[in-house]
XYZ file of C-alpha atoms in Angstrom:
172
model
C 90.712 -102.887 18.656
C 91.707 -99.937 20.633
C 89.945 -98.857 23.318
C 90.342 -95.146 22.729
C 88.414 -95.104 19.581
C 85.183 -96.794 21.141
C 82.530 -94.450 21.715
C 79.990 -95.044 24.513
C 76.605 -93.682 25.757
C 76.012 -90.072 24.866
C 79.185 -90.168 22.593
C 77.564 -92.123 19.734
C 76.389 -89.272 17.499
C 74.386 -91.374 14.857
C 70.696 -91.562 14.412
C 70.313 -94.948 14.270
C 72.380 -98.026 15.086
C 72.226 -101.832 14.691
C 71.971 -103.326 17.934
C 73.083 -106.132 20.085
C 71.863 -107.051 23.281
C 74.140 -107.926 26.007
C 73.565 -111.853 25.648
C 74.935 -111.597 22.266
C 71.149 -111.424 20.403
C 70.501 -109.240 17.407
C 67.860 -106.568 18.162
C 68.120 -105.100 14.380
C 68.388 -101.600 13.951
C 67.144 -99.141 16.467
C 67.394 -95.423 16.775
C 70.404 -94.274 19.283
C 67.885 -92.631 21.750
C 65.786 -96.030 21.947
C 69.041 -97.967 22.007
C 70.457 -95.907 24.715
C 67.334 -96.041 26.732
C 67.406 -99.878 26.694
C 70.864 -99.814 28.104
C 70.370 -97.482 31.199
C 67.133 -99.964 31.805
C 69.227 -102.540 32.258
C 72.066 -100.547 34.018
C 74.763 -100.990 31.356
C 76.221 -99.026 28.864
C 75.867 -98.727 25.033
C 79.132 -99.465 23.064
C 79.963 -98.788 19.344
C 81.842 -101.773 18.592
C 82.198 -101.698 14.937
C 82.053 -97.479 13.880
C 82.780 -98.371 10.275
C 79.486 -100.491 9.709
C 76.587 -98.906 8.134
C 74.682 -98.292 10.451
C 77.132 -98.442 13.048
C 77.029 -101.883 15.351
C 76.754 -101.245 19.052
C 76.540 -103.671 21.813
C 74.643 -103.367 25.315
C 77.159 -104.057 27.680
C 79.192 -103.338 31.087
C 82.098 -101.131 29.830
C 84.293 -101.608 32.513
C 84.295 -105.311 32.379
C 84.595 -105.170 28.505
C 87.667 -102.736 28.655
C 89.359 -104.935 31.430
C 88.877 -108.145 29.387
C 90.402 -106.566 26.646
C 93.444 -105.132 28.478
C 93.869 -108.724 29.920
C 93.828 -110.176 26.280
C 96.602 -107.608 25.181
C 98.708 -108.402 28.383
C 98.336 -112.117 27.502
C 99.376 -111.632 23.874
C 102.539 -109.769 25.035
C 103.406 -112.325 27.422
C 103.567 -114.829 24.465
C 105.925 -112.779 22.366
C 109.475 -113.807 22.266
C 111.652 -110.758 22.210
C 114.176 -111.251 19.690
C 117.842 -109.730 20.339
C 120.256 -108.965 17.858
C 123.949 -109.686 19.661
C 126.862 -108.238 17.766
C 130.375 -109.507 17.434
C 132.993 -107.268 16.313
C 136.283 -108.465 15.083
C 139.324 -107.273 12.705
C 140.550 -108.856 9.486
C 143.830 -109.708 11.054
C 142.339 -111.550 14.179
C 144.271 -114.332 15.539
C 143.021 -118.148 15.677
C 142.764 -118.448 19.576
C 140.529 -115.119 19.317
C 138.383 -116.300 16.462
C 137.774 -119.567 18.509
C 136.668 -117.325 21.482
C 134.521 -114.958 19.293
C 132.894 -118.264 17.613
C 132.294 -119.804 21.060
C 130.222 -116.590 21.990
C 128.216 -116.546 18.984
C 127.321 -120.134 19.689
C 125.977 -119.135 22.960
C 124.351 -116.193 21.408
C 122.525 -118.745 19.171
C 121.758 -121.186 21.902
C 119.939 -118.353 23.841
C 117.793 -118.100 20.534
C 119.242 -114.414 19.819
C 120.302 -113.430 16.160
C 124.177 -112.622 15.740
C 125.597 -109.487 13.377
C 129.311 -110.726 12.846
C 130.989 -107.506 11.710
C 134.699 -107.080 10.699
C 135.892 -103.727 10.847
C 138.689 -102.588 8.356
C 140.801 -99.559 9.241
C 143.120 -97.680 6.936
C 144.879 -99.770 4.140
C 142.858 -102.999 5.175
C 140.003 -101.592 3.123
C 142.047 -102.404 -0.042
C 142.177 -106.193 0.894
C 138.187 -106.913 1.809
C 138.739 -110.410 0.829
C 140.661 -111.051 4.264
C 137.507 -110.268 6.018
C 135.042 -112.520 3.773
C 137.898 -115.431 4.891
C 137.326 -114.262 8.257
C 133.523 -114.453 8.092
C 133.928 -117.929 6.582
C 136.280 -119.031 8.821
C 133.617 -118.400 11.623
C 130.809 -119.853 9.813
C 132.915 -123.390 9.669
C 133.652 -123.234 13.043
C 130.033 -122.785 14.023
C 128.626 -125.576 11.737
C 125.360 -126.353 11.489
C 124.063 -124.193 14.197
C 122.694 -121.226 12.211
C 120.376 -120.004 9.656
C 121.928 -117.188 7.405
C 119.534 -114.301 7.046
C 122.206 -111.943 5.562
C 125.158 -113.284 3.669
C 128.355 -111.194 3.914
C 128.510 -107.757 2.559
C 129.917 -104.343 2.955
C 128.459 -101.609 4.491
C 131.174 -98.533 4.422
C 134.265 -99.839 6.286
C 132.172 -102.888 7.697
C 131.800 -106.144 6.189
C 128.762 -107.878 7.870
C 126.554 -110.853 7.884
C 123.406 -111.976 10.124
C 123.025 -115.273 11.508
C 119.927 -116.766 13.472
C 119.665 -119.794 15.640
C 118.120 -122.903 13.507
C 114.460 -123.302 14.537
C 113.641 -126.425 17.177
C 111.224 -128.640 15.557
C-alpha cells in the first residue's frame, strides 16, 4: 500500500465512511464530518485505509507514526531481498584448454557467490559455419564445473553468439 494514494482528513470527499477507532474497534458507518470531528477530538488523523471499499474504510490514527511504520516495513523487506546479478563469461570456439580451465574456475567462483552466469561463445567470420564447435566448448565447460549448477537456459544461438545461462544449486 503506497502512502501517496492514502487520503487524510479533509482530502476524504465522500458522504460516509466505515470507521475504525484508534484501538482497532469497528464504529460502523459514520458520516465523514462526524468521523473527522471524532479524530480531531482525540488529536489524531482520519486516514482512508481502503479507498476501494463501499463505503471507504477510514481509521483514526496518528498519520506520522503510521507513515513511519510503513516506511520501516518497506526498508526491512528490501534488506531481506538478495540482489541476483548475472555475470557473463565470453569465449571463442577456438579457445585453448588452459584458457577454458581458467574461465571455468571463474564460473565456479561466480556460482559459489550465488550469482547467475551467462556463458557466451562469440563467432567471428567463417566460424559461424561451424556452430557445433561452440556447442562443444559449452559442453566442455559444463563437464568442468560438473554438479555445481542448474541450467536455466540451454545453449542456443542469438545472432553471432551462442549462450546458456547457469544458476547456482540451491543450498538446502
